[in-house]
Amino acid sequence: MKFSGFLKPKKLILGLMILLISGFAFSQTNEVYTKVGSDVLTKAPVEGSDVVFGGLYSDTGTTLIFENFWVDGRIGLAVYSIDEWDSVNFGVLDEITHINAGFAAPGNSELVIGTDYDRTIPGAYMYAYDDVLPDARYGNTGVTYTFSWLKPLIGLTIAGNIPFQDFMFSDVNGLEVNGAIYYESDFGINVGTTMYGDFKDSFSIGAYVTGGVDSVFSWLLGYTYNGTGVTGLIPADHYFDGSMSFDFGMFDMAADFELGLDGVNSSNPLYAGLLASFTPFPAMTAQVGVKMNVADSKNYSDSYKAFSVNPKVLFNMESAEIGVGAEIVMADYPVVGAATGFSIPVHFKYWF
């Protein structure tokens, strides 16, 4: 998790609090939740690391929907330590805290402004990883306009995004822009492409084909030129992705595969994942996830490798959710050596 100091975002926190309190009287639809959790005990997958208390965090958010306007805000706070609890720190979770607003535009279109709202190609989802491919996102921060005039006629949507950025037109960065074109058919197959560039020396493009059969079987095939992979961390010249999900009622299963080809570093990053879910009754779901990440499968013995197992149980009540699980990571760092780490994540979420 990413932390920032408490003083800097005071105005943002105050604004979100006002939003949470005052928006209900005027909104047509609203949702408010709070979530608290902890990793309880955690050990980093590094040789010689200690078992420490994993800290506490809270996540509170709301979504308010008006006739031609919507707004959502979230605040993430945490108590943590970087020195084995000799001192305690209080901070803001940057990866959670945000505020966004969306405005209806003519022709079934939308303008969105904010700091974390994730506009993505429909269906570009890695089912076992349980997240959208990072390179399939065309709007995350800044200003995004989605042009959907053609969608009712031929299923076509065009979108453009200008992210918030600090160093545009500098010697290092140009003006970053994102875009997307995607087609949603009436017979279950969607095709989309995303584009990114900074008008200087960086350009990437992704192409995705997704589909499904009566909500029982869903699938994805994807290719990205100059992408970052499912984790968003390893640049490569080419990425090839595949994912599928089967829904058999009480039992669900998903599988992912990703291979990267990077000519600059002569490396092949590799990811594979499996996820099995069992729902014996609506109030309970048990899951087991298995993931493998290899930074370079071409030079396997000299590469970072990680194998993780993540069992968890979710209890769903009328207005609350409880999650209890574990994550075991067996990692091999070429310099540090083999090591096993773990955490015991628990959370409680309540909808008001």
Short mmCIF file of C-alpha atoms in Angstrom, two decimals:
data_model
loop_
_atom_site.label_atom_id
_atom_site.label_comp_id
_atom_site.label_asym_id
_atom_site.label_seq_id
_atom_site.Cartn_x
_atom_site.Cartn_y
_atom_site.Cartn_z
CA MET A 1 0.00 0.00 0.00
CA LYS A 2 1.10 3.57 -0.68
CA PHE A 3 1.06 6.07 2.15
CA SER A 4 1.36 9.84 2.32
CA GLY A 5 1.64 12.19 5.26
CA PHE A 6 -1.46 13.40 7.05
CA LEU A 7 -1.07 17.18 6.70
CA LYS A 8 -0.94 17.42 2.90
CA PRO A 9 -4.42 15.96 2.10
CA LYS A 10 -6.33 17.77 4.91
CA LYS A 11 -8.35 19.86 2.45
CA LEU A 12 -9.23 16.78 0.39
CA ILE A 13 -10.37 14.90 3.50
CA LEU A 14 -12.46 17.87 4.63
CA GLY A 15 -14.05 18.15 1.19
CA LEU A 16 -14.88 14.44 1.14
CA MET A 17 -16.43 14.64 4.60
CA ILE A 18 -18.64 17.53 3.48
CA LEU A 19 -19.59 15.49 0.41
CA LEU A 20 -20.51 12.48 2.54
CA ILE A 21 -22.72 14.53 4.84
CA SER A 22 -24.42 16.99 2.50
CA GLY A 23 -25.04 15.03 -0.71
CA PHE A 24 -27.85 12.76 0.43
CA ALA A 25 -30.56 15.41 0.50
CA PHE A 26 -30.24 16.14 -3.21
CA SER A 27 -29.21 12.83 -4.79
CA GLN A 28 -31.61 10.39 -6.41
CA THR A 29 -29.47 7.36 -5.55
CA ASN A 30 -26.68 6.96 -3.07
CA GLU A 31 -24.38 4.33 -1.63
CA VAL A 32 -22.25 4.72 1.46
CA TYR A 33 -19.91 2.11 2.93
CA THR A 34 -17.07 1.78 5.36
CA LYS A 35 -14.47 -0.96 5.44
CA VAL A 36 -11.89 -1.74 8.11
CA GLY A 37 -9.19 -4.36 7.84
CA SER A 38 -5.73 -5.56 8.69
CA ASP A 39 -3.07 -7.96 7.44
CA VAL A 40 -2.81 -9.00 11.14
CA LEU A 41 0.53 -10.81 10.94
CA THR A 42 2.75 -10.41 7.90
CA LYS A 43 6.21 -11.47 6.80
CA ALA A 44 7.89 -10.18 3.64
CA PRO A 45 9.09 -12.87 1.18
CA VAL A 46 12.72 -11.84 1.77
CA GLU A 47 15.34 -13.96 3.47
CA GLY A 48 15.80 -12.92 7.11
CA SER A 49 12.59 -10.87 7.36
CA ASP A 50 10.63 -10.83 10.64
CA VAL A 51 6.97 -11.49 11.39
CA VAL A 52 5.31 -8.16 12.27
CA PHE A 53 1.83 -6.78 12.86
CA GLY A 54 0.39 -5.75 9.51
CA GLY A 55 -1.24 -2.49 10.61
CA LEU A 56 -4.84 -1.30 10.37
CA TYR A 57 -6.64 0.51 7.58
CA SER A 58 -10.06 1.98 6.88
CA ASP A 59 -11.77 2.72 3.58
CA THR A 60 -14.88 4.91 3.56
CA GLY A 61 -16.67 5.94 0.40
CA THR A 62 -19.89 7.15 -1.15
CA THR A 63 -21.43 7.39 -4.61
CA LEU A 64 -24.18 9.95 -5.24
CA ILE A 65 -26.17 9.85 -8.48
CA PHE A 66 -28.22 12.81 -9.65
CA GLU A 67 -30.26 13.23 -12.84
CA ASN A 68 -27.36 14.31 -15.09
CA PHE A 69 -24.45 14.16 -12.71
CA TRP A 70 -22.70 11.73 -10.38
CA VAL A 71 -19.93 12.08 -7.83
CA ASP A 72 -17.99 9.58 -5.75
CA GLY A 73 -15.41 10.01 -3.05
CA ARG A 74 -13.26 7.72 -0.93
CA ILE A 75 -10.98 8.23 2.06
CA GLY A 76 -8.37 5.66 3.02
CA LEU A 77 -6.61 5.96 6.37
CA ALA A 78 -4.04 3.66 7.96
CA VAL A 79 -2.01 3.04 11.08
CA TYR A 80 1.31 1.46 10.21
CA SER A 81 4.98 1.24 11.10
CA ILE A 82 8.22 1.00 9.16
CA ASP A 83 10.41 0.12 12.16
CA GLU A 84 8.70 -2.89 13.73
CA TRP A 85 6.38 -0.71 15.85
CA ASP A 86 9.06 1.21 17.71
CA SER A 87 7.03 4.15 16.46
CA VAL A 88 3.52 4.31 15.04
CA ASN A 89 2.55 6.32 11.96
CA PHE A 90 -0.81 7.58 10.79
CA GLY A 91 -1.26 8.27 7.11
CA VAL A 92 -3.51 8.50 4.09
CA LEU A 93 -3.73 5.66 1.58
CA ASP A 94 -3.09 7.32 -1.77
CA GLU A 95 -4.28 4.27 -3.69
CA ILE A 96 -7.74 4.55 -2.06
CA THR A 97 -8.34 8.27 -1.48
CA HIS A 98 -9.91 10.07 -4.42
CA ILE A 99 -12.81 12.18 -5.61
CA ASN A 100 -14.45 11.96 -9.05
CA ALA A 101 -17.33 13.58 -10.88
CA GLY A 102 -19.17 12.58 -14.04
CA PHE A 103 -21.42 14.70 -16.24
CA ALA A 104 -23.93 13.51 -18.81
CA ALA A 105 -23.17 14.93 -22.26
CA PRO A 106 -25.37 15.07 -25.38
CA GLY A 107 -25.78 11.87 -27.36
CA ASN A 108 -25.43 9.32 -24.56
CA SER A 109 -21.89 10.58 -23.83
CA GLU A 110 -20.08 11.37 -20.58
CA LEU A 111 -17.40 13.71 -19.25
CA VAL A 112 -15.49 12.48 -16.18
CA ILE A 113 -13.02 14.47 -14.06
CA GLY A 114 -11.14 13.00 -11.11
CA THR A 115 -8.20 11.14 -9.64
CA ASP A 116 -9.11 7.44 -9.83
CA TYR A 117 -12.11 6.31 -11.84
CA ASP A 118 -10.84 3.56 -14.20
CA ARG A 119 -12.54 3.68 -17.60
CA THR A 120 -11.70 0.42 -19.38
CA ILE A 121 -12.35 -1.60 -22.51
CA PRO A 122 -15.46 -3.75 -21.77
CA GLY A 123 -14.51 -7.29 -20.78
CA ALA A 124 -10.70 -6.74 -20.73
CA TYR A 125 -10.53 -8.58 -17.42
CA MET A 126 -8.11 -11.18 -16.11
CA TYR A 127 -10.53 -13.39 -14.22
CA ALA A 128 -8.11 -15.25 -11.94
CA TYR A 129 -6.02 -12.13 -11.23
CA ASP A 130 -9.36 -10.42 -10.48
CA ASP A 131 -8.55 -7.11 -12.14
CA VAL A 132 -8.64 -5.29 -15.47
CA LEU A 133 -5.47 -5.32 -17.55
CA PRO A 134 -3.66 -2.00 -16.83
CA ASP A 135 -3.08 -1.34 -20.54
CA ALA A 136 -6.81 -1.77 -21.22
CA ARG A 137 -7.56 1.35 -19.19
CA TYR A 138 -8.11 4.52 -21.19
CA GLY A 139 -9.14 6.76 -18.29
CA ASN A 140 -7.84 6.72 -14.74
CA THR A 141 -7.02 10.31 -13.74
CA GLY A 142 -7.58 13.68 -15.33
CA VAL A 143 -10.34 14.39 -17.83
CA THR A 144 -12.04 11.72 -19.97
CA TYR A 145 -14.72 12.26 -22.61
CA THR A 146 -16.61 9.20 -23.83
CA PHE A 147 -18.32 9.75 -27.17
CA SER A 148 -21.18 7.25 -27.45
CA TRP A 149 -23.40 8.76 -30.15
CA LEU A 150 -22.76 5.80 -32.41
CA LYS A 151 -23.28 3.12 -29.75
CA PRO A 152 -27.08 2.81 -30.08
CA LEU A 153 -26.75 2.51 -33.87
CA ILE A 154 -23.71 0.29 -34.46
CA GLY A 155 -22.30 -0.43 -30.99
CA LEU A 156 -19.26 1.87 -31.38
CA THR A 157 -17.79 4.07 -28.64
CA ILE A 158 -14.86 6.49 -28.91
CA ALA A 159 -13.08 7.96 -25.87
CA GLY A 160 -10.22 10.32 -25.12
CA ASN A 161 -8.36 11.12 -21.90
CA ILE A 162 -5.80 13.68 -20.73
CA PRO A 163 -4.33 12.54 -17.38
CA PHE A 164 -3.28 14.89 -14.61
CA GLN A 165 0.47 15.35 -15.03
CA ASP A 166 3.20 17.43 -13.41
CA PHE A 167 5.97 17.64 -15.99
CA MET A 168 4.36 17.98 -19.41
CA PHE A 169 6.53 19.44 -22.17
CA SER A 170 9.69 19.00 -20.06
CA ASP A 171 12.91 17.50 -21.39
CA VAL A 172 11.73 14.14 -20.05
CA ASN A 173 7.98 14.09 -20.66
CA GLY A 174 5.60 15.29 -23.31
CA LEU A 175 1.86 15.76 -22.99
CA GLU A 176 0.39 12.38 -22.09
CA VAL A 177 -2.88 11.36 -23.75
CA ASN A 178 -4.95 8.16 -23.80
CA GLY A 179 -7.68 7.00 -26.11
CA ALA A 180 -9.92 4.05 -26.93
CA ILE A 181 -12.26 2.75 -29.61
CA TYR A 182 -14.43 -0.26 -28.86
CA TYR A 183 -17.31 -2.12 -30.42
CA GLU A 184 -19.96 -3.92 -28.36
CA SER A 185 -22.04 -6.37 -30.36
CA ASP A 186 -25.49 -7.78 -29.68
CA PHE A 187 -24.21 -11.34 -29.96
CA GLY A 188 -21.67 -11.30 -27.11
CA ILE A 189 -18.34 -10.49 -28.81
CA ASN A 190 -16.63 -7.16 -28.10
CA VAL A 191 -13.57 -5.70 -29.83
CA GLY A 192 -11.56 -2.76 -28.52
CA THR A 193 -8.26 -0.95 -28.77
CA THR A 194 -6.48 1.48 -26.46
CA MET A 195 -3.76 3.96 -27.34
CA TYR A 196 -1.27 5.86 -25.18
CA GLY A 197 1.38 8.42 -26.09
CA ASP A 198 3.20 11.43 -24.74
CA PHE A 199 3.94 13.21 -28.06
CA LYS A 200 7.63 12.70 -27.39
CA ASP A 201 9.08 9.20 -27.46
CA SER A 202 6.57 6.85 -25.84
CA PHE A 203 3.68 5.10 -27.57
CA SER A 204 1.70 1.97 -26.81
CA ILE A 205 -1.38 0.29 -28.24
CA GLY A 206 -3.52 -2.59 -27.03
CA ALA A 207 -6.09 -4.74 -28.84
CA TYR A 208 -8.65 -6.91 -27.05
CA VAL A 209 -11.37 -9.35 -28.06
CA THR A 210 -13.79 -10.49 -25.38
CA GLY A 211 -16.92 -12.58 -25.29
CA GLY A 212 -19.27 -14.75 -23.27
CA VAL A 213 -22.00 -17.35 -23.51
CA ASP A 214 -25.10 -16.71 -21.38
CA SER A 215 -22.98 -15.66 -18.37
CA VAL A 216 -21.68 -19.24 -18.09
CA PHE A 217 -18.45 -18.84 -20.03
CA SER A 218 -16.47 -15.61 -20.46
CA TRP A 219 -13.15 -15.14 -22.25
CA LEU A 220 -10.49 -12.62 -23.22
CA LEU A 221 -7.72 -12.50 -25.81
CA GLY A 222 -5.41 -9.51 -25.71
CA TYR A 223 -2.26 -8.08 -27.25
CA THR A 224 -0.33 -4.98 -26.18
CA TYR A 225 2.59 -3.32 -27.90
CA ASN A 226 4.93 -1.54 -25.47
CA GLY A 227 2.86 -2.52 -22.43
CA THR A 228 3.41 -3.25 -18.73
CA GLY A 229 1.67 -6.60 -18.22
CA VAL A 230 -1.01 -7.73 -15.80
CA THR A 231 0.87 -6.33 -12.79
CA GLY A 232 1.56 -3.00 -14.50
CA LEU A 233 5.19 -3.23 -13.38
CA ILE A 234 7.27 -4.93 -16.11
CA PRO A 235 7.64 -3.07 -19.43
CA ALA A 236 7.95 -5.27 -22.53
CA ASP A 237 7.75 -4.80 -26.30
CA HIS A 238 4.90 -7.28 -26.68
CA TYR A 239 2.38 -8.82 -24.29
CA PHE A 240 -0.03 -11.66 -25.13
CA ASP A 241 -2.93 -12.31 -22.73
CA GLY A 242 -5.62 -14.94 -22.38
CA SER A 243 -8.22 -15.47 -19.67
CA MET A 244 -11.42 -17.46 -19.21
CA SER A 245 -14.05 -17.96 -16.55
CA PHE A 246 -16.66 -20.70 -16.05
CA ASP A 247 -19.76 -20.21 -13.88
CA PHE A 248 -21.45 -23.47 -12.83
CA GLY A 249 -23.71 -21.97 -10.19
CA MET A 250 -22.28 -23.03 -6.85
CA PHE A 251 -18.83 -23.57 -8.40
CA ASP A 252 -16.82 -21.07 -10.47
CA MET A 253 -13.38 -21.47 -12.01
CA ALA A 254 -11.07 -19.06 -13.83
CA ALA A 255 -7.67 -19.29 -15.51
CA ASP A 256 -5.20 -16.67 -16.84
CA PHE A 257 -2.05 -16.74 -18.91
CA GLU A 258 0.28 -13.95 -20.00
CA LEU A 259 3.57 -13.97 -21.89
CA GLY A 260 5.76 -10.99 -22.60
CA LEU A 261 8.49 -10.62 -25.21
CA ASP A 262 11.04 -7.87 -24.63
CA GLY A 263 13.73 -7.50 -27.26
CA VAL A 264 15.59 -4.69 -25.46
CA ASN A 265 16.33 -6.81 -22.37
CA SER A 266 16.03 -10.14 -24.20
CA SER A 267 13.54 -11.32 -21.55
CA ASN A 268 10.18 -13.09 -21.45
CA PRO A 269 8.06 -12.14 -18.40
CA LEU A 270 5.47 -14.79 -17.57
CA TYR A 271 2.29 -14.90 -15.45
CA ALA A 272 -0.25 -17.67 -14.88
CA GLY A 273 -3.16 -17.85 -12.47
CA LEU A 274 -6.03 -20.08 -11.33
CA LEU A 275 -9.02 -19.18 -9.17
CA ALA A 276 -11.67 -21.55 -7.83
CA SER A 277 -14.78 -20.38 -5.95
CA PHE A 278 -17.39 -22.42 -4.11
CA THR A 279 -20.68 -20.88 -2.91
CA PRO A 280 -22.61 -23.53 -0.96
CA PHE A 281 -25.21 -20.93 0.01
CA PRO A 282 -25.65 -17.21 -0.82
CA ALA A 283 -24.17 -15.97 2.45
CA MET A 284 -20.81 -17.72 2.06
CA THR A 285 -18.16 -18.02 -0.64
CA ALA A 286 -14.88 -19.89 -0.32
CA GLN A 287 -12.04 -19.15 -2.77
CA VAL A 288 -8.58 -20.45 -3.51
CA GLY A 289 -6.30 -18.51 -5.84
CA VAL A 290 -2.93 -19.59 -7.19
CA LYS A 291 -0.58 -17.26 -9.08
CA MET A 292 2.86 -17.58 -10.60
CA ASN A 293 4.98 -14.62 -11.70
CA VAL A 294 8.38 -14.94 -13.39
CA ALA A 295 10.21 -11.75 -14.33
CA ASP A 296 12.08 -13.54 -17.12
CA SER A 297 11.15 -17.09 -18.13
CA LYS A 298 13.88 -17.06 -20.77
CA ASN A 299 16.57 -16.75 -18.08
CA TYR A 300 14.59 -18.58 -15.43
CA SER A 301 17.40 -19.42 -13.00
CA ASP A 302 18.60 -15.80 -12.80
CA SER A 303 15.14 -14.23 -12.64
CA TYR A 304 12.83 -13.17 -9.83
CA LYS A 305 10.14 -15.81 -9.33
CA ALA A 306 7.08 -15.83 -7.07
CA PHE A 307 4.42 -18.47 -6.43
CA SER A 308 1.46 -17.50 -4.24
CA VAL A 309 -1.51 -19.31 -2.74
CA ASN A 310 -4.44 -17.26 -1.46
CA PRO A 311 -7.32 -19.06 0.29
CA LYS A 312 -10.12 -16.92 1.74
CA VAL A 313 -13.73 -17.06 2.90
CA LEU A 314 -16.30 -14.30 2.39
CA PHE A 315 -19.44 -14.07 4.52
CA ASN A 316 -22.15 -11.91 2.94
CA MET A 317 -25.01 -10.58 5.04
CA GLU A 318 -27.78 -8.17 4.10
CA SER A 319 -25.68 -5.04 4.59
CA ALA A 320 -22.27 -6.34 5.64
CA GLU A 321 -19.36 -8.48 4.45
CA ILE A 322 -16.66 -10.26 6.44
CA GLY A 323 -13.53 -11.62 4.78
CA VAL A 324 -10.92 -13.90 6.33
CA GLY A 325 -7.98 -15.32 4.43
CA ALA A 326 -4.30 -15.96 4.08
CA GLU A 327 -1.68 -15.31 1.43
CA ILE A 328 1.44 -17.43 1.23
CA VAL A 329 4.18 -16.26 -1.14
CA MET A 330 7.17 -18.40 -2.05
CA ALA A 331 9.67 -16.14 -3.78
CA ASP A 332 13.15 -16.51 -5.16
CA TYR A 333 15.26 -13.38 -5.56
CA PRO A 334 18.51 -13.98 -7.48
CA VAL A 335 20.51 -11.78 -5.09
CA VAL A 336 18.73 -12.31 -1.76
CA GLY A 337 17.83 -15.98 -2.20
CA ALA A 338 14.73 -18.10 -1.72
CA ALA A 339 12.27 -17.06 0.96
CA THR A 340 8.65 -17.58 2.02
CA GLY A 341 6.38 -14.79 3.17
CA PHE A 342 2.80 -14.63 4.30
CA SER A 343 0.01 -12.38 5.53
CA ILE A 344 -3.37 -12.96 7.16
CA PRO A 345 -5.76 -10.37 5.69
CA VAL A 346 -9.13 -9.82 7.39
CA HIS A 347 -11.75 -7.15 6.72
CA PHE A 348 -15.24 -6.01 7.69
CA LYS A 349 -17.33 -3.95 5.27
CA TYR A 350 -20.67 -2.32 6.03
CA TRP A 351 -23.12 -0.56 3.70
CA PHE A 352 -25.29 2.12 5.31
#
